[in-house]
Each structure stands twice: as C-alpha cells, then as structure tokens.
Amino acid sequence: MIKRIDATEKAIELINILKEKHGDLMFYQAGGCCEGTQPQCFEKGGYYQRTGDVCIGTIEDTEFWVDKDLFEYWKHAHFTLTVIDAFGVGGFSLETPLKKTFQIEYRIFTEEEEKDLEPVTYI
C-alpha cells in the first residue's frame, strides 16, 4: 500500500519533541486562508474536525487530518510534512513557541500508485 503522507527527519524529530512536552498529538490541514495555509499541530482532541473531514494517515502515531473540501482537491496528491525555522502565519500550532513552522510539500500520485493507496478515515 502506498502511504498518502510521509515526513522528513526534521519533522519527525520535532513531532517527538512536541509529544514529549504535550502528549498525544494531531495535525489538521485546513483549506482556508491564514491559519489554514499550513498544517496545524494540536494536542490530540484540541481541534474538533467537521463531519466529512479525512484522516489521510499517521506520522509517529499522530493522525493527520485534512479538511473535507481540501481533500477533494488534493486526494490525488502525496503529502510530505516538513519543518522550517520560521514563525508561521499564526500562533495556534504547538511548534510556534519553538520558532518552527510545519509545512506540506506535495506531488501528484502516479497512475500505478493510485491503484494501491492506503484507505482514508472519514468523520
């Protein structure tokens, strides 16, 4: 099965730092402006998803949720979670005090990959 999301080594290191401090985590990627332009990291249960939102996979046992409308647009894309040294567009995500920002890089799945994608979970 082809994963829909992966993470860079730096992103995994930051997730583990945040888990040590905050416990179980979750990610949410919205499709809107401002806060929605980057993935947000919350304590698990710290963000309430909407009906129809989609979990595209996990990173370090951390669910990565995507807004239902955004998933329809990006359902043919593989996500890679990265992190940069910068202050993001807002301040709600847990990495903000560390002067880090999670980002998504994506590419379109090949036709062969599309045939063997991991299933997603819907709310």
PDB file of C-alpha atoms in Angstrom:
ATOM      1  CA  MET A   1       0.000   0.000   0.000  1.00  0.00           C
ATOM      2  CA  ILE A   2       1.147   3.491  -0.856  1.00  0.00           C
ATOM      3  CA  LYS A   3       1.115   5.981   2.022  1.00  0.00           C
ATOM      4  CA  ARG A   4      -0.606   9.313   1.470  1.00  0.00           C
ATOM      5  CA  ILE A   5       1.667  11.145   3.913  1.00  0.00           C
ATOM      6  CA  ASP A   6       5.297  10.941   4.988  1.00  0.00           C
ATOM      7  CA  ALA A   7       7.567  13.263   6.974  1.00  0.00           C
ATOM      8  CA  THR A   8      11.126  14.445   6.809  1.00  0.00           C
ATOM      9  CA  GLU A   9      13.590  13.519   9.544  1.00  0.00           C
ATOM     10  CA  LYS A  10      13.447  17.085  10.923  1.00  0.00           C
ATOM     11  CA  ALA A  11       9.646  16.975  11.099  1.00  0.00           C
ATOM     12  CA  ILE A  12       9.750  13.624  12.916  1.00  0.00           C
ATOM     13  CA  GLU A  13      12.274  14.994  15.417  1.00  0.00           C
ATOM     14  CA  LEU A  14      10.029  17.988  16.118  1.00  0.00           C
ATOM     15  CA  ILE A  15       6.943  15.802  16.491  1.00  0.00           C
ATOM     16  CA  ASN A  16       8.766  13.722  19.097  1.00  0.00           C
ATOM     17  CA  ILE A  17       9.848  16.848  20.991  1.00  0.00           C
ATOM     18  CA  LEU A  18       6.256  18.099  20.998  1.00  0.00           C
ATOM     19  CA  LYS A  19       4.907  14.695  22.073  1.00  0.00           C
ATOM     20  CA  GLU A  20       7.327  14.665  24.988  1.00  0.00           C
ATOM     21  CA  LYS A  21       6.009  18.028  26.143  1.00  0.00           C
ATOM     22  CA  HIS A  22       2.304  17.768  25.232  1.00  0.00           C
ATOM     23  CA  GLY A  23       1.458  14.057  24.994  1.00  0.00           C
ATOM     24  CA  ASP A  24      -0.533  12.644  22.080  1.00  0.00           C
ATOM     25  CA  LEU A  25      -0.859  14.999  19.116  1.00  0.00           C
ATOM     26  CA  MET A  26      -2.913  15.513  15.981  1.00  0.00           C
ATOM     27  CA  PHE A  27      -2.457  17.527  12.793  1.00  0.00           C
ATOM     28  CA  TYR A  28      -5.135  19.404  10.913  1.00  0.00           C
ATOM     29  CA  GLN A  29      -4.728  20.910   7.449  1.00  0.00           C
ATOM     30  CA  ALA A  30      -7.498  23.319   6.523  1.00  0.00           C
ATOM     31  CA  GLY A  31      -8.109  24.781   3.121  1.00  0.00           C
ATOM     32  CA  GLY A  32      -8.721  28.378   4.143  1.00  0.00           C
ATOM     33  CA  CYS A  33      -6.565  31.433   4.432  1.00  0.00           C
ATOM     34  CA  CYS A  34      -4.188  32.424   7.225  1.00  0.00           C
ATOM     35  CA  GLU A  35      -4.058  29.575   9.776  1.00  0.00           C
ATOM     36  CA  GLY A  36      -5.363  27.165   7.134  1.00  0.00           C
ATOM     37  CA  THR A  37      -2.422  27.608   4.814  1.00  0.00           C
ATOM     38  CA  GLN A  38      -0.125  25.429   6.897  1.00  0.00           C
ATOM     39  CA  PRO A  39      -0.690  22.230   8.857  1.00  0.00           C
ATOM     40  CA  GLN A  40      -1.553  22.909  12.464  1.00  0.00           C
ATOM     41  CA  CYS A  41      -0.323  20.676  15.293  1.00  0.00           C
ATOM     42  CA  PHE A  42      -2.545  20.343  18.362  1.00  0.00           C
ATOM     43  CA  GLU A  43      -2.779  18.174  21.440  1.00  0.00           C
ATOM     44  CA  LYS A  44      -4.959  15.227  20.431  1.00  0.00           C
ATOM     45  CA  GLY A  45      -8.575  16.331  20.746  1.00  0.00           C
ATOM     46  CA  GLY A  46      -7.540  20.001  20.807  1.00  0.00           C
ATOM     47  CA  TYR A  47      -9.230  20.630  17.474  1.00  0.00           C
ATOM     48  CA  TYR A  48     -12.693  19.421  16.527  1.00  0.00           C
ATOM     49  CA  GLN A  49     -12.950  18.150  12.994  1.00  0.00           C
ATOM     50  CA  ARG A  50     -16.053  18.651  10.896  1.00  0.00           C
ATOM     51  CA  THR A  51     -18.241  15.885   9.537  1.00  0.00           C
ATOM     52  CA  GLY A  52     -16.607  14.604   6.379  1.00  0.00           C
ATOM     53  CA  ASP A  53     -13.044  15.583   7.293  1.00  0.00           C
ATOM     54  CA  VAL A  54     -10.465  12.962   6.343  1.00  0.00           C
ATOM     55  CA  CYS A  55      -7.558  11.314   8.157  1.00  0.00           C
ATOM     56  CA  ILE A  56      -5.036  10.598   5.398  1.00  0.00           C
ATOM     57  CA  GLY A  57      -2.610   8.696   7.633  1.00  0.00           C
ATOM     58  CA  THR A  58      -0.329   8.916  10.631  1.00  0.00           C
ATOM     59  CA  ILE A  59       3.178  10.136  11.358  1.00  0.00           C
ATOM     60  CA  GLU A  60       4.788   8.811  14.541  1.00  0.00           C
ATOM     61  CA  ASP A  61       1.330   7.573  15.655  1.00  0.00           C
ATOM     62  CA  THR A  62      -0.044  11.082  15.130  1.00  0.00           C
ATOM     63  CA  GLU A  63      -3.151  11.373  12.951  1.00  0.00           C
ATOM     64  CA  PHE A  64      -3.036  13.841  10.063  1.00  0.00           C
ATOM     65  CA  TRP A  65      -6.497  15.243   9.297  1.00  0.00           C
ATOM     66  CA  VAL A  66      -7.446  17.219   6.198  1.00  0.00           C
ATOM     67  CA  ASP A  67     -10.446  19.464   5.656  1.00  0.00           C
ATOM     68  CA  LYS A  68     -13.067  17.596   3.597  1.00  0.00           C
ATOM     69  CA  ASP A  69     -13.105  20.196   0.808  1.00  0.00           C
ATOM     70  CA  LEU A  70      -9.316  20.347   0.637  1.00  0.00           C
ATOM     71  CA  PHE A  71      -9.138  16.553   0.452  1.00  0.00           C
ATOM     72  CA  GLU A  72     -11.400  16.573  -2.607  1.00  0.00           C
ATOM     73  CA  TYR A  73      -8.934  18.933  -4.264  1.00  0.00           C
ATOM     74  CA  TRP A  74      -5.764  17.116  -3.103  1.00  0.00           C
ATOM     75  CA  LYS A  75      -6.917  13.487  -2.965  1.00  0.00           C
ATOM     76  CA  HIS A  76      -4.553  12.644  -5.829  1.00  0.00           C
ATOM     77  CA  ALA A  77      -1.512  14.093  -4.018  1.00  0.00           C
ATOM     78  CA  HIS A  78       1.118  12.632  -1.713  1.00  0.00           C
ATOM     79  CA  PHE A  79       1.944  14.902   1.231  1.00  0.00           C
ATOM     80  CA  THR A  80       5.355  15.257   2.842  1.00  0.00           C
ATOM     81  CA  LEU A  81       5.398  17.050   6.197  1.00  0.00           C
ATOM     82  CA  THR A  82       8.452  19.283   6.541  1.00  0.00           C
ATOM     83  CA  VAL A  83       9.550  21.877   9.074  1.00  0.00           C
ATOM     84  CA  ILE A  84      11.421  25.152   8.676  1.00  0.00           C
ATOM     85  CA  ASP A  85      12.962  27.630  11.086  1.00  0.00           C
ATOM     86  CA  ALA A  86      10.406  30.410  10.884  1.00  0.00           C
ATOM     87  CA  PHE A  87       7.364  31.853  12.570  1.00  0.00           C
ATOM     88  CA  GLY A  88       4.299  30.678  10.666  1.00  0.00           C
ATOM     89  CA  VAL A  89       1.240  32.623   9.640  1.00  0.00           C
ATOM     90  CA  GLY A  90      -0.357  32.355  13.047  1.00  0.00           C
ATOM     91  CA  GLY A  91       0.317  31.152  16.502  1.00  0.00           C
ATOM     92  CA  PHE A  92      -2.069  28.287  17.253  1.00  0.00           C
ATOM     93  CA  SER A  93       0.188  25.399  16.271  1.00  0.00           C
ATOM     94  CA  LEU A  94       2.284  23.824  19.043  1.00  0.00           C
ATOM     95  CA  GLU A  95       5.627  24.331  17.273  1.00  0.00           C
ATOM     96  CA  THR A  96       5.217  28.129  17.180  1.00  0.00           C
ATOM     97  CA  PRO A  97       6.973  28.861  20.529  1.00  0.00           C
ATOM     98  CA  LEU A  98       9.987  26.932  19.214  1.00  0.00           C
ATOM     99  CA  LYS A  99      10.169  29.310  16.230  1.00  0.00           C
ATOM    100  CA  LYS A 100       9.404  26.435  13.861  1.00  0.00           C
ATOM    101  CA  THR A 101       6.719  26.006  11.226  1.00  0.00           C
ATOM    102  CA  PHE A 102       5.358  22.791   9.772  1.00  0.00           C
ATOM    103  CA  GLN A 103       4.787  22.850   6.015  1.00  0.00           C
ATOM    104  CA  ILE A 104       3.448  20.481   3.380  1.00  0.00           C
ATOM    105  CA  GLU A 105       5.179  19.634   0.144  1.00  0.00           C
ATOM    106  CA  TYR A 106       3.157  17.585  -2.282  1.00  0.00           C
ATOM    107  CA  ARG A 107       3.353  15.721  -5.551  1.00  0.00           C
ATOM    108  CA  ILE A 108       0.721  14.029  -7.683  1.00  0.00           C
ATOM    109  CA  PHE A 109       0.451  10.242  -7.414  1.00  0.00           C
ATOM    110  CA  THR A 110       1.318   8.199 -10.487  1.00  0.00           C
ATOM    111  CA  GLU A 111      -1.413   6.084 -12.083  1.00  0.00           C
ATOM    112  CA  GLU A 112       0.205   2.966 -10.600  1.00  0.00           C
ATOM    113  CA  GLU A 113       0.299   4.480  -7.102  1.00  0.00           C
ATOM    114  CA  GLU A 114      -3.380   5.490  -7.368  1.00  0.00           C
ATOM    115  CA  LYS A 115      -4.298   1.801  -7.671  1.00  0.00           C
ATOM    116  CA  ASP A 116      -2.685   0.900  -4.325  1.00  0.00           C
ATOM    117  CA  LEU A 117      -3.330   3.822  -1.940  1.00  0.00           C
ATOM    118  CA  GLU A 118      -3.858   3.305   1.771  1.00  0.00           C
ATOM    119  CA  PRO A 119      -7.500   3.837   2.711  1.00  0.00           C
ATOM    120  CA  VAL A 120      -8.549   7.027   4.469  1.00  0.00           C
ATOM    121  CA  THR A 121     -10.799   7.502   7.502  1.00  0.00           C
ATOM    122  CA  TYR A 122     -13.758   9.892   7.394  1.00  0.00           C
ATOM    123  CA  ILE A 123     -15.511  11.558  10.317  1.00  0.00           C
TER     124      ILE A 123
END
